PDB file of C-alpha atoms and ligand atoms in Angstrom:
ATOM      1  CA  MET B   1     228.711   6.358 -41.635  1.00  0.00           C
ATOM      2  CA  LYS B   2     227.963   3.272 -39.578  1.00  0.00           C
ATOM      3  CA  GLU B   3     230.446   0.403 -39.608  1.00  0.00           C
ATOM      4  CA  VAL B   4     228.418  -2.144 -37.681  1.00  0.00           C
ATOM      5  CA  PRO B   5     224.962  -3.520 -38.567  1.00  0.00           C
ATOM      6  CA  PHE B   6     222.240  -1.056 -37.636  1.00  0.00           C
ATOM      7  CA  SER B   7     218.508  -0.606 -37.498  1.00  0.00           C
ATOM      8  CA  PHE B   8     216.100   2.305 -37.322  1.00  0.00           C
ATOM      9  CA  ASP B   9     212.369   2.825 -37.000  1.00  0.00           C
ATOM     10  CA  LEU B  10     209.690   4.041 -39.395  1.00  0.00           C
ATOM     11  CA  LYS B  11     206.700   4.951 -37.334  1.00  0.00           C
ATOM     12  CA  ALA B  12     203.214   6.077 -38.289  1.00  0.00           C
ATOM     13  CA  PRO B  13     201.831   8.578 -38.886  1.00  0.00           C
ATOM     14  CA  ASP B  14     204.669  10.410 -40.670  1.00  0.00           C
ATOM     15  CA  PHE B  15     207.229   7.566 -41.085  1.00  0.00           C
ATOM     16  CA  VAL B  16     210.230   9.932 -40.936  1.00  0.00           C
ATOM     17  CA  PRO B  17     213.179   7.599 -40.129  1.00  0.00           C
ATOM     18  CA  SER B  18     214.345   7.740 -36.502  1.00  0.00           C
ATOM     19  CA  ASP B  19     217.859   8.099 -37.958  1.00  0.00           C
ATOM     20  CA  TYR B  20     218.914   9.682 -41.291  1.00  0.00           C
ATOM     21  CA  ASP B  21     221.859  11.540 -42.866  1.00  0.00           C
ATOM     22  CA  ASN B  22     220.344  13.602 -45.644  1.00  0.00           C
ATOM     23  CA  HIS B  23     217.037  15.444 -46.033  1.00  0.00           C
ATOM     24  CA  ILE B  24     216.187  16.602 -49.565  1.00  0.00           C
ATOM     25  CA  GLN B  25     213.324  19.037 -50.145  1.00  0.00           C
ATOM     26  CA  ARG B  26     212.039  19.524 -53.683  1.00  0.00           C
ATOM     27  CA  LYS B  27     209.970  22.613 -54.361  1.00  0.00           C
ATOM     28  CA  LEU B  28     207.844  23.797 -57.259  1.00  0.00           C
ATOM     29  CA  SER B  29     210.794  25.835 -58.573  1.00  0.00           C
ATOM     30  CA  ASN B  30     212.824  22.613 -58.893  1.00  0.00           C
ATOM     31  CA  MET B  31     210.235  21.218 -61.366  1.00  0.00           C
ATOM     32  CA  GLN B  32     210.646  23.787 -64.160  1.00  0.00           C
ATOM     33  CA  GLY B  33     209.369  22.344 -67.468  1.00  0.00           C
ATOM     34  CA  GLN B  34     208.103  19.082 -65.934  1.00  0.00           C
ATOM     35  CA  TYR B  35     204.367  19.860 -65.702  1.00  0.00           C
ATOM     36  CA  LEU B  36     202.290  19.950 -68.861  1.00  0.00           C
ATOM     37  CA  ASP B  37     200.320  23.089 -67.937  1.00  0.00           C
ATOM     38  CA  GLN B  38     203.136  25.640 -68.006  1.00  0.00           C
ATOM     39  CA  SER B  39     200.830  28.602 -67.351  1.00  0.00           C
ATOM     40  CA  ALA B  40     199.304  26.923 -64.255  1.00  0.00           C
ATOM     41  CA  TYR B  41     202.886  26.211 -63.125  1.00  0.00           C
ATOM     42  CA  GLU B  42     203.976  29.840 -63.564  1.00  0.00           C
ATOM     43  CA  ALA B  43     200.838  31.144 -61.840  1.00  0.00           C
ATOM     44  CA  MET B  44     201.369  28.869 -58.829  1.00  0.00           C
ATOM     45  CA  LEU B  45     205.054  29.702 -58.615  1.00  0.00           C
ATOM     46  CA  SER B  46     204.326  33.432 -58.604  1.00  0.00           C
ATOM     47  CA  GLN B  47     202.170  32.883 -55.481  1.00  0.00           C
ATOM     48  CA  ASP B  48     204.304  30.470 -53.502  1.00  0.00           C
ATOM     49  CA  ASP B  49     207.252  28.118 -54.055  1.00  0.00           C
ATOM     50  CA  LYS B  50     205.452  25.144 -52.510  1.00  0.00           C
ATOM     51  CA  LEU B  51     207.217  22.098 -51.104  1.00  0.00           C
ATOM     52  CA  LEU B  52     206.175  19.152 -53.333  1.00  0.00           C
ATOM     53  CA  TYR B  53     208.171  16.220 -51.968  1.00  0.00           C
ATOM     54  CA  GLN B  54     210.884  15.245 -49.531  1.00  0.00           C
ATOM     55  CA  VAL B  55     213.427  12.444 -49.306  1.00  0.00           C
ATOM     56  CA  TYR B  56     215.195  11.195 -46.171  1.00  0.00           C
ATOM     57  CA  GLU B  57     218.326   9.185 -46.993  1.00  0.00           C
ATOM     58  CA  LEU B  58     220.651   7.026 -44.976  1.00  0.00           C
ATOM     59  CA  LYS B  59     224.182   7.461 -46.206  1.00  0.00           C
ATOM     60  CA  ARG B  60     226.034   4.411 -47.539  1.00  0.00           C
ATOM     61  CA  PRO B  61     229.070   4.104 -49.803  1.00  0.00           C
ATOM     62  CA  GLU B  62     228.046   4.422 -53.463  1.00  0.00           C
ATOM     63  CA  ILE B  63     229.412   1.039 -54.451  1.00  0.00           C
ATOM     64  CA  GLU B  64     227.913  -2.068 -55.978  1.00  0.00           C
ATOM     65  CA  GLY B  65     227.551  -4.176 -52.838  1.00  0.00           C
ATOM     66  CA  GLU B  66     225.732  -1.537 -50.786  1.00  0.00           C
ATOM     67  CA  LEU B  67     222.012  -0.641 -50.750  1.00  0.00           C
ATOM     68  CA  LEU B  68     221.024   3.016 -50.671  1.00  0.00           C
ATOM     69  CA  HIS B  69     217.741   3.404 -48.862  1.00  0.00           C
ATOM     70  CA  GLY B  70     215.361   5.841 -47.251  1.00  0.00           C
ATOM     71  CA  ILE B  71     211.903   7.337 -47.394  1.00  0.00           C
ATOM     72  CA  SER B  72     210.237   9.495 -50.004  1.00  0.00           C
ATOM     73  CA  ILE B  73     207.209  11.620 -49.144  1.00  0.00           C
ATOM     74  CA  VAL B  74     205.175  13.154 -51.976  1.00  0.00           C
ATOM     75  CA  HIS B  75     202.677  15.715 -50.683  1.00  0.00           C
ATOM     76  CA  PRO B  76     199.118  15.967 -52.060  1.00  0.00           C
ATOM     77  CA  GLY B  77     198.291  18.648 -54.618  1.00  0.00           C
ATOM     78  CA  LYS B  78     198.107  19.455 -58.328  1.00  0.00           C
ATOM     79  CA  VAL B  79     199.652  21.746 -60.910  1.00  0.00           C
ATOM     80  CA  GLY B  80     196.768  22.323 -63.311  1.00  0.00           C
ATOM     81  CA  ASP B  81     195.204  18.837 -63.612  1.00  0.00           C
ATOM     82  CA  GLU B  82     198.462  17.016 -62.959  1.00  0.00           C
ATOM     83  CA  TYR B  83     199.133  15.615 -59.525  1.00  0.00           C
ATOM     84  CA  TYR B  84     202.282  16.387 -57.519  1.00  0.00           C
ATOM     85  CA  MET B  85     205.045  13.981 -58.529  1.00  0.00           C
ATOM     86  CA  THR B  86     208.774  13.385 -58.272  1.00  0.00           C
ATOM     87  CA  LYS B  87     211.152  14.552 -61.019  1.00  0.00           C
ATOM     88  CA  GLY B  88     211.750  10.938 -62.031  1.00  0.00           C
ATOM     89  CA  HIS B  89     214.943   9.508 -63.426  1.00  0.00           C
ATOM     90  CA  TYR B  90     216.848   6.672 -65.011  1.00  0.00           C
ATOM     91  CA  HIS B  91     219.643   5.146 -62.996  1.00  0.00           C
ATOM     92  CA  THR B  92     222.991   6.116 -64.516  1.00  0.00           C
ATOM     93  CA  VAL B  93     223.953   2.454 -64.340  1.00  0.00           C
ATOM     94  CA  LEU B  94     220.900   1.382 -66.304  1.00  0.00           C
ATOM     95  CA  GLU B  95     221.097  -2.260 -65.221  1.00  0.00           C
ATOM     96  CA  THR B  96     220.165  -1.499 -61.592  1.00  0.00           C
ATOM     97  CA  ALA B  97     216.760  -2.183 -60.031  1.00  0.00           C
ATOM     98  CA  GLU B  98     214.912  -0.544 -57.147  1.00  0.00           C
ATOM     99  CA  ILE B  99     212.338  -1.730 -54.636  1.00  0.00           C
ATOM    100  CA  TYR B 100     209.600   0.458 -53.135  1.00  0.00           C
ATOM    101  CA  TYR B 101     207.342  -0.387 -50.221  1.00  0.00           C
ATOM    102  CA  THR B 102     204.374   1.944 -49.813  1.00  0.00           C
ATOM    103  CA  LEU B 103     203.742   2.830 -46.176  1.00  0.00           C
ATOM    104  CA  LYS B 104     200.939   5.337 -46.596  1.00  0.00           C
ATOM    105  CA  GLY B 105     198.806   7.008 -49.233  1.00  0.00           C
ATOM    106  CA  ARG B 106     197.693   6.339 -52.801  1.00  0.00           C
ATOM    107  CA  GLY B 107     199.437   6.901 -56.066  1.00  0.00           C
ATOM    108  CA  TYR B 108     201.081   5.521 -59.165  1.00  0.00           C
ATOM    109  CA  MET B 109     204.615   4.764 -60.284  1.00  0.00           C
ATOM    110  CA  VAL B 110     205.038   5.822 -63.904  1.00  0.00           C
ATOM    111  CA  MET B 111     207.810   3.854 -65.616  1.00  0.00           C
ATOM    112  CA  GLU B 112     209.358   3.463 -69.058  1.00  0.00           C
ATOM    113  CA  THR B 113     212.423   2.060 -70.784  1.00  0.00           C
ATOM    114  CA  PRO B 114     214.699   3.558 -73.454  1.00  0.00           C
ATOM    115  CA  GLU B 115     213.303   0.869 -75.785  1.00  0.00           C
ATOM    116  CA  GLY B 116     209.781   2.352 -75.563  1.00  0.00           C
ATOM    117  CA  ASP B 117     208.032   0.093 -73.033  1.00  0.00           C
ATOM    118  CA  CYS B 118     205.747   1.840 -70.513  1.00  0.00           C
ATOM    119  CA  ALA B 119     204.153   0.667 -67.280  1.00  0.00           C
ATOM    120  CA  VAL B 120     202.082   2.387 -64.617  1.00  0.00           C
ATOM    121  CA  GLU B 121     201.676   0.554 -61.300  1.00  0.00           C
ATOM    122  CA  GLU B 122     199.345   1.438 -58.477  1.00  0.00           C
ATOM    123  CA  LEU B 123     200.889   2.376 -55.131  1.00  0.00           C
ATOM    124  CA  LYS B 124     198.894   1.812 -51.959  1.00  0.00           C
ATOM    125  CA  ALA B 125     199.747   1.194 -48.319  1.00  0.00           C
ATOM    126  CA  GLY B 126     201.200  -2.299 -47.949  1.00  0.00           C
ATOM    127  CA  SER B 127     202.128  -2.799 -51.614  1.00  0.00           C
ATOM    128  CA  VAL B 128     205.643  -3.631 -52.778  1.00  0.00           C
ATOM    129  CA  LEU B 129     206.787  -2.449 -56.198  1.00  0.00           C
ATOM    130  CA  TYR B 130     209.795  -3.895 -57.964  1.00  0.00           C
ATOM    131  CA  VAL B 131     211.236  -1.511 -60.558  1.00  0.00           C
ATOM    132  CA  LEU B 132     213.222  -3.604 -63.028  1.00  0.00           C
ATOM    133  CA  PRO B 133     216.664  -2.560 -64.267  1.00  0.00           C
ATOM    134  CA  ARG B 134     216.410  -0.176 -67.278  1.00  0.00           C
ATOM    135  CA  TRP B 135     213.072   1.363 -66.177  1.00  0.00           C
ATOM    136  CA  ALA B 136     212.909   5.116 -65.457  1.00  0.00           C
ATOM    137  CA  HIS B 137     210.551   5.813 -62.542  1.00  0.00           C
ATOM    138  CA  ARG B 138     208.462   8.687 -61.175  1.00  0.00           C
ATOM    139  CA  SER B 139     206.037   8.522 -58.237  1.00  0.00           C
ATOM    140  CA  VAL B 140     202.745  10.445 -58.307  1.00  0.00           C
ATOM    141  CA  ASN B 141     200.456  11.165 -55.335  1.00  0.00           C
ATOM    142  CA  VAL B 142     196.778  10.998 -56.370  1.00  0.00           C
ATOM    143  CA  SER B 143     195.265  11.544 -52.930  1.00  0.00           C
ATOM    144  CA  ALA B 144     193.525  14.862 -52.282  1.00  0.00           C
ATOM    145  CA  ASP B 145     194.699  15.185 -48.707  1.00  0.00           C
ATOM    146  CA  GLU B 146     197.217  12.500 -47.715  1.00  0.00           C
ATOM    147  CA  ASP B 147     200.980  12.162 -48.194  1.00  0.00           C
ATOM    148  CA  LEU B 148     202.318   9.281 -50.321  1.00  0.00           C
ATOM    149  CA  VAL B 149     205.081   7.727 -48.208  1.00  0.00           C
ATOM    150  CA  MET B 150     207.382   4.990 -49.503  1.00  0.00           C
ATOM    151  CA  PHE B 151     210.474   3.150 -48.343  1.00  0.00           C
ATOM    152  CA  PHE B 152     212.958   2.587 -51.183  1.00  0.00           C
ATOM    153  CA  ALA B 153     216.225   0.660 -51.657  1.00  0.00           C
ATOM    154  CA  TYR B 154     218.533   0.440 -54.676  1.00  0.00           C
ATOM    155  CA  PRO B 155     222.140  -0.547 -55.430  1.00  0.00           C
ATOM    156  CA  GLY B 156     224.804   1.815 -54.150  1.00  0.00           C
ATOM    157  CA  ASN B 157     226.425   2.244 -57.574  1.00  0.00           C
ATOM    158  CA  ALA B 158     223.154   3.119 -59.425  1.00  0.00           C
ATOM    159  CA  GLY B 159     223.533   6.919 -59.710  1.00  0.00           C
ATOM    160  CA  HIS B 160     220.799   9.210 -61.061  1.00  0.00           C
ATOM    161  CA  ASP B 161     220.281  10.427 -64.616  1.00  0.00           C
ATOM    162  CA  TYR B 162     217.688  13.241 -64.409  1.00  0.00           C
ATOM    163  CA  GLY B 163     218.614  14.874 -67.708  1.00  0.00           C
ATOM    164  CA  THR B 164     216.965  12.357 -70.025  1.00  0.00           C
ATOM    165  CA  ILE B 165     213.540  12.800 -68.382  1.00  0.00           C
ATOM    166  CA  GLU B 166     213.992  16.592 -68.061  1.00  0.00           C
ATOM    167  CA  THR B 167     214.504  16.726 -71.824  1.00  0.00           C
ATOM    168  CA  GLN B 168     211.950  14.250 -73.141  1.00  0.00           C
ATOM    169  CA  GLY B 169     209.455  13.806 -70.263  1.00  0.00           C
ATOM    170  CA  PHE B 170     207.601  10.553 -69.538  1.00  0.00           C
ATOM    171  CA  ARG B 171     205.315   9.039 -72.162  1.00  0.00           C
ATOM    172  CA  LYS B 172     202.423   8.869 -69.690  1.00  0.00           C
ATOM    173  CA  LEU B 173     200.969  11.497 -67.345  1.00  0.00           C
ATOM    174  CA  VAL B 174     198.651  11.031 -64.373  1.00  0.00           C
ATOM    175  CA  VAL B 175     195.937  13.701 -64.354  1.00  0.00           C
ATOM    176  CA  ASP B 176     192.766  14.439 -62.445  1.00  0.00           C
ATOM    177  CA  LYS B 177     189.650  13.886 -64.560  1.00  0.00           C
ATOM    178  CA  ASP B 178     186.420  14.813 -62.728  1.00  0.00           C
ATOM    179  CA  GLY B 179     187.922  13.949 -59.356  1.00  0.00           C
ATOM    180  CA  HIS B 180     189.552  10.662 -60.438  1.00  0.00           C
ATOM    181  CA  PRO B 181     193.081   9.855 -61.593  1.00  0.00           C
ATOM    182  CA  GLU B 182     193.437   9.086 -65.282  1.00  0.00           C
ATOM    183  CA  ILE B 183     196.539   7.906 -67.152  1.00  0.00           C
ATOM    184  CA  VAL B 184     196.933   9.751 -70.437  1.00  0.00           C
ATOM    185  CA  ASP B 185     199.532  10.071 -73.193  1.00  0.00           C
ATOM    186  CA  ASN B 186     201.897  13.013 -72.748  1.00  0.00           C
ATOM    187  CA  PRO B 187     201.291  15.252 -75.774  1.00  0.00           C
ATOM    188  CA  ARG B 188     204.682  16.887 -75.239  1.00  0.00           C
ATOM    189  CA  TRP B 189     206.676  13.646 -75.087  1.00  0.00           C
ATOM    190  CA  SER B 190     209.531  13.717 -77.536  1.00  0.00           C
ATOM    191  CA  PRO B 191     211.619  10.733 -78.611  1.00  0.00           C
ATOM    192  CA  PRO B 192     215.255  10.484 -77.541  1.00  0.00           C
ATOM    193  CA  GLU B 193     217.602  12.401 -79.846  1.00  0.00           C
ATOM    194  CA  SER B 194     219.269   9.236 -81.054  1.00  0.00           C
ATOM    195  CA  ALA B 195     215.930   7.709 -82.179  1.00  0.00           C
TER     196      ALA B 195
HETATM  197  C1  LIG X   1     214.196   7.481 -55.000  1.00  0.00           C
HETATM  198  C2  LIG X   1     213.929   8.878 -55.540  1.00  0.00           C
HETATM  199  C3  LIG X   1     212.955   9.704 -54.736  1.00  0.00           C
HETATM  200  C4  LIG X   1     212.794  11.117 -55.313  1.00  0.00           C
HETATM  201  O1  LIG X   1     214.986   7.548 -53.891  1.00  0.00           O
HETATM  202  O2  LIG X   1     215.174   9.521 -55.641  1.00  0.00           O
HETATM  203  O3  LIG X   1     211.713   9.080 -54.739  1.00  0.00           O
HETATM  204  O4  LIG X   1     212.582  11.104 -56.693  1.00  0.00           O
HETATM  205  P1  LIG X   1     213.569  11.854 -57.691  1.00  0.00           P
HETATM  206  O5  LIG X   1     214.970  11.357 -57.365  1.00  0.00           O
HETATM  207  O6  LIG X   1     213.137  11.438 -59.047  1.00  0.00           O
HETATM  208  O7  LIG X   1     213.464  13.321 -57.436  1.00  0.00           O
HETATM  209  C5  LIG X   1     214.899   6.731 -56.130  1.00  0.00           C
HETATM  210  O8  LIG X   1     214.289   6.324 -57.069  1.00  0.00           O
HETATM  211  N1  LIG X   1     216.206   6.614 -56.052  1.00  0.00           N
HETATM  212  O9  LIG X   1     216.915   5.977 -57.018  1.00  0.00           O
HETATM  213 ZN1  LIG X   2     215.659   5.401 -58.581  1.00  0.00          ZN
END
């Protein structure tokens, strides 16, 4: 890990950092139970365990004063009518924010709070998204043929809680309706157990 100030480059067209420590690859098999159309999911998985998204991280200490940062790349595609997306998560330390800068592509960030607020923000090249503390977040690529590439940064102590979303899903889904993205209620959303 670097102990002096450093810089690196993000260059078009792919924006893979010139320097990184960790490369995460998430495949279809890592998304069990996350897509609404379970039979489309099973059918696709029986053909090919496709790569859905990738994350390149720069390693920093996981402490309050640091910023964890890197690039996420969501590939284009759909499972049934639902576009490829990240798993999505709350931060374990709920009171931590995150900032995303979209470098390439088109999509949406689906967000919600434990209190029941929802928000869906458009992502397009050049736009900056500020995810407030307490908001779970999932990015969705709605392009037919282009990667959705974003730079992200969040506090080093944030941590990731995937379990809550794996269990209850997000309240909103982004689906293809006649060739256009549409934001719909998730019919399978279930309230948190404590509610
Ligand atoms: C991002 C995400 C990244 C992949 O770095 O981790 O986009 O999404 P999932 O972690 O939901 O698979 C972030 O939000 N970090 O906190
Ligand atoms: Zn996050």
